[in-house]
CSV table of C-alpha atoms in Angstrom, one decimal:
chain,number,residue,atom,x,y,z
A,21,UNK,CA,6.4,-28.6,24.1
A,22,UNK,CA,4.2,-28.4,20.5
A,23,UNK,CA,0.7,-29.3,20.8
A,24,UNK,CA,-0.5,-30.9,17.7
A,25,UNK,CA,-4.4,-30.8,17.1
A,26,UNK,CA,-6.3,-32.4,14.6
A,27,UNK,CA,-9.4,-31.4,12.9
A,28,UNK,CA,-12.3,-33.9,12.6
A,29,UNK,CA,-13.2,-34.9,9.7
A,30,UNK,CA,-15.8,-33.8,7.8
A,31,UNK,CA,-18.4,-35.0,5.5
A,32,UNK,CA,-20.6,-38.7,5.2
A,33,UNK,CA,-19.7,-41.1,7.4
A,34,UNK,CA,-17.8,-44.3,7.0
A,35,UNK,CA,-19.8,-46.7,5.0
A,36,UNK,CA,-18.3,-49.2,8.3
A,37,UNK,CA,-19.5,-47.1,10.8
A,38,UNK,CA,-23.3,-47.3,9.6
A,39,UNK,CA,-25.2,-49.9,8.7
A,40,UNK,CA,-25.9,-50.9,4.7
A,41,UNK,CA,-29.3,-49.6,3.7
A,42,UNK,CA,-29.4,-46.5,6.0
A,43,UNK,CA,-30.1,-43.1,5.1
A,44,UNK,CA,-27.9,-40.5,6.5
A,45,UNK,CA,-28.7,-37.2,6.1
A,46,UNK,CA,-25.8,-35.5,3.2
A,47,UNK,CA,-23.2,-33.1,4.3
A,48,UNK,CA,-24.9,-29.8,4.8
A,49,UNK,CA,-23.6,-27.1,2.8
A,50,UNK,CA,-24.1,-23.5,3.8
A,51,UNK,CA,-23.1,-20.1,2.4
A,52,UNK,CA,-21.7,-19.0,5.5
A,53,UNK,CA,-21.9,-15.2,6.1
A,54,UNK,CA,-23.7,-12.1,3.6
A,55,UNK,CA,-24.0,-11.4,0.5
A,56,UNK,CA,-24.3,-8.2,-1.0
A,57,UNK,CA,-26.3,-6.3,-4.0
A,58,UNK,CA,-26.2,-2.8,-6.0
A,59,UNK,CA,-23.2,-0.9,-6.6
A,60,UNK,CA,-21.9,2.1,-4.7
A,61,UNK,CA,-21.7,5.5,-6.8
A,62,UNK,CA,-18.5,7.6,-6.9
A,63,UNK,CA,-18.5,9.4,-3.8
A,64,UNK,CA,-17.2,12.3,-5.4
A,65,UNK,CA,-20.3,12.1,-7.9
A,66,UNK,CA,-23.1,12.5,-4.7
A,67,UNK,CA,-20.9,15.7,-3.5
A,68,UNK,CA,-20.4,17.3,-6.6
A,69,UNK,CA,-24.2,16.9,-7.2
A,70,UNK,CA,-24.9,17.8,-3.4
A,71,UNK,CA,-22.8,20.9,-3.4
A,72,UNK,CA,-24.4,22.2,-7.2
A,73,UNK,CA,-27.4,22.1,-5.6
A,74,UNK,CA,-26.3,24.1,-2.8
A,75,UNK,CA,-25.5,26.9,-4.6
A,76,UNK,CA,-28.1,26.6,-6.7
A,77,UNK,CA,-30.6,26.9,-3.5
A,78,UNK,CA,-27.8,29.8,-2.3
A,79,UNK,CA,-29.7,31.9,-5.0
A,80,UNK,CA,-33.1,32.1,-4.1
A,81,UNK,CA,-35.0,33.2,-1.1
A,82,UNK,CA,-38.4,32.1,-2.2
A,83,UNK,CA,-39.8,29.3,0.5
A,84,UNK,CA,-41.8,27.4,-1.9
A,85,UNK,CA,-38.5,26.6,-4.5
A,86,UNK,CA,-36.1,26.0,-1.2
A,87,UNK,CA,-38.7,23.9,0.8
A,88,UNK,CA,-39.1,21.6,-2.7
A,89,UNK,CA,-35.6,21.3,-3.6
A,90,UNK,CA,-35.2,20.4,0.2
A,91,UNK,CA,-37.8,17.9,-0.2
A,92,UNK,CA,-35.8,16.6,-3.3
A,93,UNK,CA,-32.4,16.2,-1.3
A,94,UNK,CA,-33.8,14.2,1.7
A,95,UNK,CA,-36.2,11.8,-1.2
A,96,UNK,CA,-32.7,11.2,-2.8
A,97,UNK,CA,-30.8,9.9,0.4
A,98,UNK,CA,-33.6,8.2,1.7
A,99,UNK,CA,-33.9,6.3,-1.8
A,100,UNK,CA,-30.2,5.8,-2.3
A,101,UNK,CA,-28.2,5.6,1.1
A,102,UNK,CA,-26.8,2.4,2.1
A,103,UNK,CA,-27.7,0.3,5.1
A,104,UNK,CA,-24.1,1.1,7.0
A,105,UNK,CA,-24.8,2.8,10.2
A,106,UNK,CA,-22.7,6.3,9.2
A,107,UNK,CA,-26.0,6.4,6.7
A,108,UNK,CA,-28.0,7.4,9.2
A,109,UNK,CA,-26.4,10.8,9.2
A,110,UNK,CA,-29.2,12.6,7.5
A,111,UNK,CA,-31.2,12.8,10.9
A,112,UNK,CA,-28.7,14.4,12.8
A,113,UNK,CA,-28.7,17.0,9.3
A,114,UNK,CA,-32.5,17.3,9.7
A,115,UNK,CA,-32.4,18.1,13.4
A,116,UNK,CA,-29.2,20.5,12.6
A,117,UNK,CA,-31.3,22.6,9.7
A,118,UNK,CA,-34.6,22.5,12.0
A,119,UNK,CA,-32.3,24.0,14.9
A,120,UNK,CA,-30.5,26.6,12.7
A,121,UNK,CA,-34.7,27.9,11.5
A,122,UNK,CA,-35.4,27.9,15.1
A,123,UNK,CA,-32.7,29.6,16.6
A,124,UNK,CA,-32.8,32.5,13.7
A,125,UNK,CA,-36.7,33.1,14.4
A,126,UNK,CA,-36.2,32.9,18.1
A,127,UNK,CA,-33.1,35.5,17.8
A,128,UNK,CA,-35.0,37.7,15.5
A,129,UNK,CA,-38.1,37.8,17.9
A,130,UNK,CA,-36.1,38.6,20.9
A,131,UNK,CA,-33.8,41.3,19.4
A,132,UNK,CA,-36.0,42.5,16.4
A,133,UNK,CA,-35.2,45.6,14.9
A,134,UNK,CA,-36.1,49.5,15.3
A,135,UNK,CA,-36.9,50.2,11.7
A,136,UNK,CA,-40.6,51.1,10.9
A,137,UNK,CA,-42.9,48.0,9.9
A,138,UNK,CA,-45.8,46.0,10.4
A,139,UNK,CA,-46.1,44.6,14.3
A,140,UNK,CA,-47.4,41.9,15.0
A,141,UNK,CA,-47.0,41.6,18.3
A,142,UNK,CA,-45.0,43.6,21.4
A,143,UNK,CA,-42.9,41.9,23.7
A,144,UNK,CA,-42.0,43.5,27.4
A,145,UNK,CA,-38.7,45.2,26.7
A,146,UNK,CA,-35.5,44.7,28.6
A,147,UNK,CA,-33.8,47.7,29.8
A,148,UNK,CA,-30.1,47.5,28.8
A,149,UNK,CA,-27.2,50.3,30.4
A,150,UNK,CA,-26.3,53.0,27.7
A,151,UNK,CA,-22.7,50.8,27.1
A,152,UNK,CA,-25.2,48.7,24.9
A,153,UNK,CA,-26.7,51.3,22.8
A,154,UNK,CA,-28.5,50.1,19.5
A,155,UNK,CA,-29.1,46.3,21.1
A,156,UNK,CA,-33.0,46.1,21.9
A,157,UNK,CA,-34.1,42.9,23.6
A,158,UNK,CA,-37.6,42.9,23.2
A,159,UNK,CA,-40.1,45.1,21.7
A,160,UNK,CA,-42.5,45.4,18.7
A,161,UNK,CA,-41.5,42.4,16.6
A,162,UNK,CA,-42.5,43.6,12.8
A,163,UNK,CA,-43.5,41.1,10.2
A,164,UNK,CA,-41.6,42.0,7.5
A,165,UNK,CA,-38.1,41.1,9.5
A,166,UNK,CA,-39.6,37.9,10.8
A,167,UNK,CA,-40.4,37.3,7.2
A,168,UNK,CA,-36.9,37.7,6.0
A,169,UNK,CA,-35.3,36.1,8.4
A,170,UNK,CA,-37.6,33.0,8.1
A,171,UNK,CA,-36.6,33.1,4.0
A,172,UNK,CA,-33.5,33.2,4.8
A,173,UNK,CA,-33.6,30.4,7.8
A,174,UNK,CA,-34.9,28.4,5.4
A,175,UNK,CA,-32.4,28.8,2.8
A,176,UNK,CA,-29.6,27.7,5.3
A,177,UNK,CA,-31.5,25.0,6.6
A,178,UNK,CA,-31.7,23.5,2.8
A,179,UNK,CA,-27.9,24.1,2.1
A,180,UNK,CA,-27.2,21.8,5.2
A,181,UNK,CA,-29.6,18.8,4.0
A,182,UNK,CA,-27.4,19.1,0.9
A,183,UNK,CA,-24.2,18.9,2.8
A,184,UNK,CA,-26.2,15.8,5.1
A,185,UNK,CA,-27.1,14.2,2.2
A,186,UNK,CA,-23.8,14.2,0.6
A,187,UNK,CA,-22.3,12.5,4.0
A,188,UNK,CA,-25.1,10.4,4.0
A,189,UNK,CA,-24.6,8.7,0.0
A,190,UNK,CA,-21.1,8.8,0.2
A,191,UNK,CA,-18.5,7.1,2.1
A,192,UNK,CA,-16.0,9.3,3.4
A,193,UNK,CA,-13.1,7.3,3.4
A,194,UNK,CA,-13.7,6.1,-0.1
A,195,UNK,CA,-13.9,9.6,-1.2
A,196,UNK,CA,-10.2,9.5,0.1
A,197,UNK,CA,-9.4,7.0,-2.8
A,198,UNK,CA,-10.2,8.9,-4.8
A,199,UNK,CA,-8.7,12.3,-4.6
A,200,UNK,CA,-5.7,13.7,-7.1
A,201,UNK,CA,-2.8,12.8,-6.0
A,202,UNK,CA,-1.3,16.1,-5.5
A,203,UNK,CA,-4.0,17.0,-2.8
A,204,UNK,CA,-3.2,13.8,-0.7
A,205,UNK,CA,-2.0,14.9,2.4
A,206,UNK,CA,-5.1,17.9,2.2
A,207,UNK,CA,-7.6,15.0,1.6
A,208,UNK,CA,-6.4,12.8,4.6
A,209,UNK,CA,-7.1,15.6,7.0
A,210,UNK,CA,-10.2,16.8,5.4
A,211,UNK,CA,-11.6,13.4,5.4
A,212,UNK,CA,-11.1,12.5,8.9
A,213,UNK,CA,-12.6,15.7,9.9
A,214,UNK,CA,-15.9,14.6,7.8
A,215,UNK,CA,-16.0,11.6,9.2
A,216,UNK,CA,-16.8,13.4,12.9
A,217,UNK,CA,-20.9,13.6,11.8
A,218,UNK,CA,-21.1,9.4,10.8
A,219,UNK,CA,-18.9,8.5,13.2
A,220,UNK,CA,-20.7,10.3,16.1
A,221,UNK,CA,-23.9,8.5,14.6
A,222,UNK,CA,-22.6,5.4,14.7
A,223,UNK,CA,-21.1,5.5,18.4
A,224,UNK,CA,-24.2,7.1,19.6
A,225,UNK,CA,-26.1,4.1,18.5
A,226,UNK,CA,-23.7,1.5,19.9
A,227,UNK,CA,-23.3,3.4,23.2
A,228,UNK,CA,-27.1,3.6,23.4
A,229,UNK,CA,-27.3,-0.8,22.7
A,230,UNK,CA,-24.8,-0.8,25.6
A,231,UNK,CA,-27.0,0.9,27.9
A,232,UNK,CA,-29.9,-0.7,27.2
A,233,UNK,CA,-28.3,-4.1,27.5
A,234,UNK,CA,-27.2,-2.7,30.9
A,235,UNK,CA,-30.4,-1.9,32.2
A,236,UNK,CA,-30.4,1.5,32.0
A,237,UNK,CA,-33.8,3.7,32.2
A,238,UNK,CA,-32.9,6.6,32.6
A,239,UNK,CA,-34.6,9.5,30.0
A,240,UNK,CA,-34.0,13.3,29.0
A,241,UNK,CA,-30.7,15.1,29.9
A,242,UNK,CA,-29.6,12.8,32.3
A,243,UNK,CA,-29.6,10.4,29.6
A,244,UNK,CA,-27.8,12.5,27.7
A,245,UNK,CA,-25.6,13.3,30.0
A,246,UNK,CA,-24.5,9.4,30.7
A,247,UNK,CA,-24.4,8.8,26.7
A,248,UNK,CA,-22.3,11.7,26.0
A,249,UNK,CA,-18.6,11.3,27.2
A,250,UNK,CA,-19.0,7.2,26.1
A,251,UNK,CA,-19.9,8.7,22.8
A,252,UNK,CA,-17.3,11.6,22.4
A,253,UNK,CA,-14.8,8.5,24.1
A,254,UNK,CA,-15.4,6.1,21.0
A,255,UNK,CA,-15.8,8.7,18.3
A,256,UNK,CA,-12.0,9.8,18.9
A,257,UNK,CA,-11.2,6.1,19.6
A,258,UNK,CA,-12.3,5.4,16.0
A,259,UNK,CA,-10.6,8.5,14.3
A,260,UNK,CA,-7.1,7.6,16.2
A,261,UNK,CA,-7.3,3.9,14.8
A,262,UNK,CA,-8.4,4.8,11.6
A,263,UNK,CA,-5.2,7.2,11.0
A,264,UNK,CA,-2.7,4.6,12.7
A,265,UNK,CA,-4.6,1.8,10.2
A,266,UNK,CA,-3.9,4.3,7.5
A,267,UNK,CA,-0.4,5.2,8.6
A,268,UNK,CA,0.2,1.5,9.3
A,269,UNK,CA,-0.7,-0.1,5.8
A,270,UNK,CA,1.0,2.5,4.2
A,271,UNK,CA,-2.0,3.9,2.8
A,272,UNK,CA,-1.5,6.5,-0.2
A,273,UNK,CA,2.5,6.4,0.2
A,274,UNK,CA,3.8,8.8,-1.9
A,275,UNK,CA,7.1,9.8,-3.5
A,276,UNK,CA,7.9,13.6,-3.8
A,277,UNK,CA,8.1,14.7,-7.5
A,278,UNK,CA,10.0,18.2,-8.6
A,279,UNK,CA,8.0,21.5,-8.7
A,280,UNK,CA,7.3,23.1,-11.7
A,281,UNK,CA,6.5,26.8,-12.7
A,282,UNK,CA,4.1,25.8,-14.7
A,283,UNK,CA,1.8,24.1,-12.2
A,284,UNK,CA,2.5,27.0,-9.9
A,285,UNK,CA,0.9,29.7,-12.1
A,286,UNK,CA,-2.0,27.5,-13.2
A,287,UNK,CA,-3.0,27.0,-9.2
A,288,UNK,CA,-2.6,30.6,-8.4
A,289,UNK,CA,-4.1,31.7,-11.6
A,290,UNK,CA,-7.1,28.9,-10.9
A,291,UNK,CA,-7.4,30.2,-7.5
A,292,UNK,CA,-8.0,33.8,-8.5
A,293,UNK,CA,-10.3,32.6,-11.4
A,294,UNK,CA,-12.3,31.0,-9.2
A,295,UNK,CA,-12.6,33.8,-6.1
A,296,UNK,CA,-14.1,36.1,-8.7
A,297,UNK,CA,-15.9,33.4,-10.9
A,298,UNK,CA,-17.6,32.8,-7.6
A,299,UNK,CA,-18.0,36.5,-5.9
A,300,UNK,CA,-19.9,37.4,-8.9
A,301,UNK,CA,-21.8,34.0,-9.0
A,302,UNK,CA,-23.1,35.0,-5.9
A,303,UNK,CA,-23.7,38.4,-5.7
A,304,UNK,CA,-25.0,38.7,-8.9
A,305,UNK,CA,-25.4,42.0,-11.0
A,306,UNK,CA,-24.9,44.0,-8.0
A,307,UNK,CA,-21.5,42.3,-7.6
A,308,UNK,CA,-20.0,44.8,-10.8
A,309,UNK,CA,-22.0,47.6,-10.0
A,310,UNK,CA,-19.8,50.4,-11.7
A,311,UNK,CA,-17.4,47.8,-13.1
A,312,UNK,CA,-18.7,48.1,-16.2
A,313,UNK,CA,-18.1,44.2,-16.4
A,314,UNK,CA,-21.1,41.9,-17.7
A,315,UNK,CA,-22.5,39.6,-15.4
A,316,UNK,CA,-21.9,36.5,-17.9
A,317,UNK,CA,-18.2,36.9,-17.1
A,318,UNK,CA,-18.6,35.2,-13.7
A,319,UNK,CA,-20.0,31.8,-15.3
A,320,UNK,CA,-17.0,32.3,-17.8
A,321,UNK,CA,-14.3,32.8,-15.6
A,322,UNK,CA,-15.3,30.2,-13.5
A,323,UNK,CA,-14.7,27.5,-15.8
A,324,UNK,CA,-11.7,28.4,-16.5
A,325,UNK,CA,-10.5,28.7,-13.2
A,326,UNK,CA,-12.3,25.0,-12.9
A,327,UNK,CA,-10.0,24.0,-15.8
A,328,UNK,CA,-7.2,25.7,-14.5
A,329,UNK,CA,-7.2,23.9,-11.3
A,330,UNK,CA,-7.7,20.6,-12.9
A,331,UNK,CA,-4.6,21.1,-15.7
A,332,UNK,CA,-2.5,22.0,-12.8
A,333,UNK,CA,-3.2,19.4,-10.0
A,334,UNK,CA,-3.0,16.9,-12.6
A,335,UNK,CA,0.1,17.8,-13.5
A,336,UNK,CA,1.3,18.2,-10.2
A,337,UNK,CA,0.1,14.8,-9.8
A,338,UNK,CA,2.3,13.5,-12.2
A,339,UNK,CA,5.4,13.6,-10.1
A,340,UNK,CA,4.0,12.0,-6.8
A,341,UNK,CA,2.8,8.4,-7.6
A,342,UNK,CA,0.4,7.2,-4.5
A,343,UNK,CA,-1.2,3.6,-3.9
A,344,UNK,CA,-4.7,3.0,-4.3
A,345,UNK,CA,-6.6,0.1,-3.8
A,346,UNK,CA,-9.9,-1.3,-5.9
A,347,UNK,CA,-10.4,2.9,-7.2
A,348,UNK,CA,-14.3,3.5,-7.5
A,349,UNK,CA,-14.7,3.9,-11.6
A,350,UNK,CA,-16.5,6.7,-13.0
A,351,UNK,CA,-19.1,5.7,-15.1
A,352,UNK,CA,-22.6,7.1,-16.8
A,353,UNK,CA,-24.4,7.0,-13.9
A,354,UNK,CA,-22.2,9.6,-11.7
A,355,UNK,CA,-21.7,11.7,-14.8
A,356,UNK,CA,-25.7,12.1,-14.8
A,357,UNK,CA,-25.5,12.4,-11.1
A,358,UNK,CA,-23.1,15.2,-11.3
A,359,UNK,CA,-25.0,17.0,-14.8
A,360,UNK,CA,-28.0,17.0,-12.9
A,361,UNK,CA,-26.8,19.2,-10.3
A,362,UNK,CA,-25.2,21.6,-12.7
A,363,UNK,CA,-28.4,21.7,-15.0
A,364,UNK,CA,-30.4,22.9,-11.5
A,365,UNK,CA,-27.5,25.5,-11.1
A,366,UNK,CA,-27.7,26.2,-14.6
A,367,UNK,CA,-31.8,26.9,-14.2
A,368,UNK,CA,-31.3,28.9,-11.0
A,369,UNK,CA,-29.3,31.4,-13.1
A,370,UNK,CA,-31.5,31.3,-16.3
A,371,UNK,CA,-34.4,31.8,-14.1
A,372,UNK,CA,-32.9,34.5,-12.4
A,373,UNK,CA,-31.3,36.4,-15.5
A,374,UNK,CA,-27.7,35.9,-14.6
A,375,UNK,CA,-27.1,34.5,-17.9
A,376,UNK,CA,-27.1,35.8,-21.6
A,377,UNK,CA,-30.2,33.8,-22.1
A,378,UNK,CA,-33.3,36.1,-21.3
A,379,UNK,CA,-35.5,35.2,-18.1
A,380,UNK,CA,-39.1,34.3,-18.7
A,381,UNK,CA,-39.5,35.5,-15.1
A,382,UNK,CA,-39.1,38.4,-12.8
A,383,UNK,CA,-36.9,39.0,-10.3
A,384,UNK,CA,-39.4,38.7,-7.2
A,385,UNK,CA,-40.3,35.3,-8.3
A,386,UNK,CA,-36.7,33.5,-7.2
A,387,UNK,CA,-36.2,36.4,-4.5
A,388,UNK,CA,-39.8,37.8,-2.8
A,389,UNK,CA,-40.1,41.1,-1.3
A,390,UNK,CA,-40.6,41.6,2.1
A,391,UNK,CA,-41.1,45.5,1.7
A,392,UNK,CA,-43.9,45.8,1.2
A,393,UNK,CA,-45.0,42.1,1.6
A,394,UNK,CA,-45.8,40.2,-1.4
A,395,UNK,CA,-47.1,36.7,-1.1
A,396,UNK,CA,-44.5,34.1,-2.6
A,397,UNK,CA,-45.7,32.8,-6.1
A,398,UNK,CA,-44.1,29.7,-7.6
A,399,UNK,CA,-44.2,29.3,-11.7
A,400,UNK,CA,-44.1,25.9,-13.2
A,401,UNK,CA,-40.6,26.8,-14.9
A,402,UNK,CA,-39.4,26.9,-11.1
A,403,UNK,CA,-40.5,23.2,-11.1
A,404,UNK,CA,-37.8,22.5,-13.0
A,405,UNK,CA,-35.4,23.0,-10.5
A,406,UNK,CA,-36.3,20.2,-7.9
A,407,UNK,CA,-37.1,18.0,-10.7
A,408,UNK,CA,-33.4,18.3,-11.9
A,409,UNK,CA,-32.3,17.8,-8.4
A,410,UNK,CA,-34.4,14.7,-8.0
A,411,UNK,CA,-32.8,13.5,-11.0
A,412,UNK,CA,-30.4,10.8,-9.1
A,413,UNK,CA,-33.4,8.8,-7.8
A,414,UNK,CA,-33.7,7.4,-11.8
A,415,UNK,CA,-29.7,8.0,-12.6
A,416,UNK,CA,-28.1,6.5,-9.5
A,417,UNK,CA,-28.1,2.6,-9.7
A,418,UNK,CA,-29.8,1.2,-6.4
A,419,UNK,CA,-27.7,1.5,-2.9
A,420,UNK,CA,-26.4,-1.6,-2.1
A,421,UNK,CA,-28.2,-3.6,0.8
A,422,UNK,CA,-26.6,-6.8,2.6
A,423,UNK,CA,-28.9,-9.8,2.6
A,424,UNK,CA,-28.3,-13.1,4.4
A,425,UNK,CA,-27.2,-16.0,1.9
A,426,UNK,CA,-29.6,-18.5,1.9
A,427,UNK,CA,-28.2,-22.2,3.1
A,428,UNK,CA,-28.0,-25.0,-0.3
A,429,UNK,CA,-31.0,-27.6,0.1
A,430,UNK,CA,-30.1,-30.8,1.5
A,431,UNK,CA,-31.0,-34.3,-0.2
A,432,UNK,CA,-30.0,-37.3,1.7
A,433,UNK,CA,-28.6,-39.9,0.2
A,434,UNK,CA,-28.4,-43.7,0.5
A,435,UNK,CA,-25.4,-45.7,1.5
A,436,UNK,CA,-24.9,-49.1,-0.5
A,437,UNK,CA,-23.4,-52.0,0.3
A,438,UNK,CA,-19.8,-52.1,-1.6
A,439,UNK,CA,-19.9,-55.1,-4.3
């Protein structure tokens, strides 16, 4: 047995069913549901800007340049994240750098060091058996380790916010989308595993709703305690249903395609370009010491291992054809995105004399002594740096916000009698 419905009509009334002369409201006619405005940036833009600027803050230890180039990151993604919940990331980031600054000073101060310094102050000292010779817990704690280790707390703490920001401006699985093709199956499982920090975010607030619409008072690590497996619970929920959706919808099917030589020596040749492009990126001069190698060859071979790896994955690409659906385009705005972080790399290394260009500045400005102590100076050319990272604010087009669609206005009209 089929039941059969049937929808009421919809509309004015029948001119018979009211009386000549009357006026009946019209039909209202709403825009039912949201509407939304901007236009999301290449994810792959806000990460290639958010991990130049890592490296560029991976160069310097002086506090001033790191704490406003940190200051830069967090203005950005507060100015240019979306209103989805996995954009409210960056606080978990914030909490995550504070910790790391906290836990290095507090580690320093307990174990400290037996080299001769300034003391500022003398904690009681644990005795320890003679197993653990050359551990100290406790002690004179001596200003210039505290120092360093605060310079260098700091540095990590801003290389997170970079990595938070980047989590925070860009969808994860839209960065997916976008990936070569021959990295697929790479970017599936690296993508999923990024999406642990906004996920956890996001069922952290909806487990937090629940309990609240439960009655539940309850503050401080018991709280904690009673949010924690229903957050863990969801988080893995969501992961597992976003793979089967994936898996499902065949998302990014592929086809295999034939190996060649040639894209096997441009990968391993890319990948050797690029562990020595960056070794001496980061160490600097004292990376060749009795080389005999300049230091501008890091820059150099770097590159190429960057166009190396690019000639060969998208070759690679060529023989494994994978769906996409609406691709994010690449436009002006993330090429200015992604210039501005190299142009703050690019300054870190001019400032710092790591390229041909000569250095208005000395060394101790980008990296301060702690032996003897020196106060940290900052030079306007160092402005230059957090001004380039800031960049996005004026280059990214505005994050896009949902509004509610406003309803038609209503006239009503007069029904007349039919001639």
């Amino acid at each position: 047995m089929t039941a059969t419905y049937r929808a009421r009509p919809s509309g004015p009334p029948h001119p018979a069913a009211v009386p000549t002369g009357a006026v009946v409201p019209a039909p209202r006619v709403a825009r039912e549901g949201t509407r939304t405005t901007g236009r999301r940036l290449h994810p792959w833009a806000w990460w290639a800007w958010a991990l130049l600027v890592a490296a560029a803050v991976s160069m310097t230890t002086n506090p001033l340049l790191v704490l406003l180039v940190a200051a830069a990151v967090v203005s950005v993604a507060l100015l240019k994240r979306t209103d989805d919940l996995w954009a409210r990331s960056l606080r978990v980031y914030l909490l995550l750098a504070a910790m790391v600054v906290l836990v290095r000073v507090v580690l320093q101060v307990l174990l400290g060091s037996d080299r001769p310094g300034t003391v500022l102050f003398t904690l009681p000292e644990l005795p320890l058996p003679d197993w653990a010779a050359g551990i100290r817990v406790g002690g004179p704690v001596r200003a210039e380790f505290l120092l360093a280790t605060v310079y260098d707390a700091l540095r990590l703490g801003a290389m997170l916010l970079c990595v938070g920001a980047a989590n925070a401006l860009a969808n994860p699985r839209r960065a997916l989308r976008s990936v070569p093709s021959a990295l697929h199956e790479v970017s599936v499982a690296v993508v999923i595993a990024l999406t642990v920090a906004p996920q956890l975010v996001v069922s952290g607030v909806r487990a937090h709703h629940a309990r609240r619409l439960r009655g539940g008072r309850t503050r401080g690590l018991r709280m904690v305690r009673t949010l924690l497996v229903p957050v863990l619970e969801d988080a893995v929920e969501q992961s597992m249903a976003l793979a089967a959706g994936m898996e499902a919808r065949g998302f990014g099917r592929t086809r295999p395609g034939t190996p060649r030589r040639l894209v096997g020596t441009l990968l391993l040749g890319s990948v050797v370009a690029l562990t020595y492009g960056t070794f001496v990126l980061l160490g600097g001069a004292g990376a060749l010491h009795g080389t005999g190698l300049p230091v501008w060859t890091g820059p150099v071979v770097l590159a190429a291992g960057v166009a190396a790896a690019a000639a060969g994955l998208w070759l690679s690409g060529r023989g494994a054809a994978t769906t996409r659906y609406r691709p994010d385009p690449w436009r002006t705005p993330e090429t200015l995105v992604a210039l501005a972080g190299l142009a703050a790399l690019l300054a870190v290394l001019w400032l710092g004399g790591e390229l041909p260009v000569p250095s208005p500045l000395r060394p101790a400005w980008l990296n301060p002594p702690v032996e003897p102590l020196a106060t940290p100076q900052l030079h306007p050319l160092m402005l230059v740096v957090p001004a380039l990272a800031a960049v996005p604010v004026v280059a990214a087009p505005g994050p896009t916000r949902t509004h509610a669609a406003r309803p038609h206005p209503t006239r009503p009209h007069r029904i007349e009698e039919p001639a």
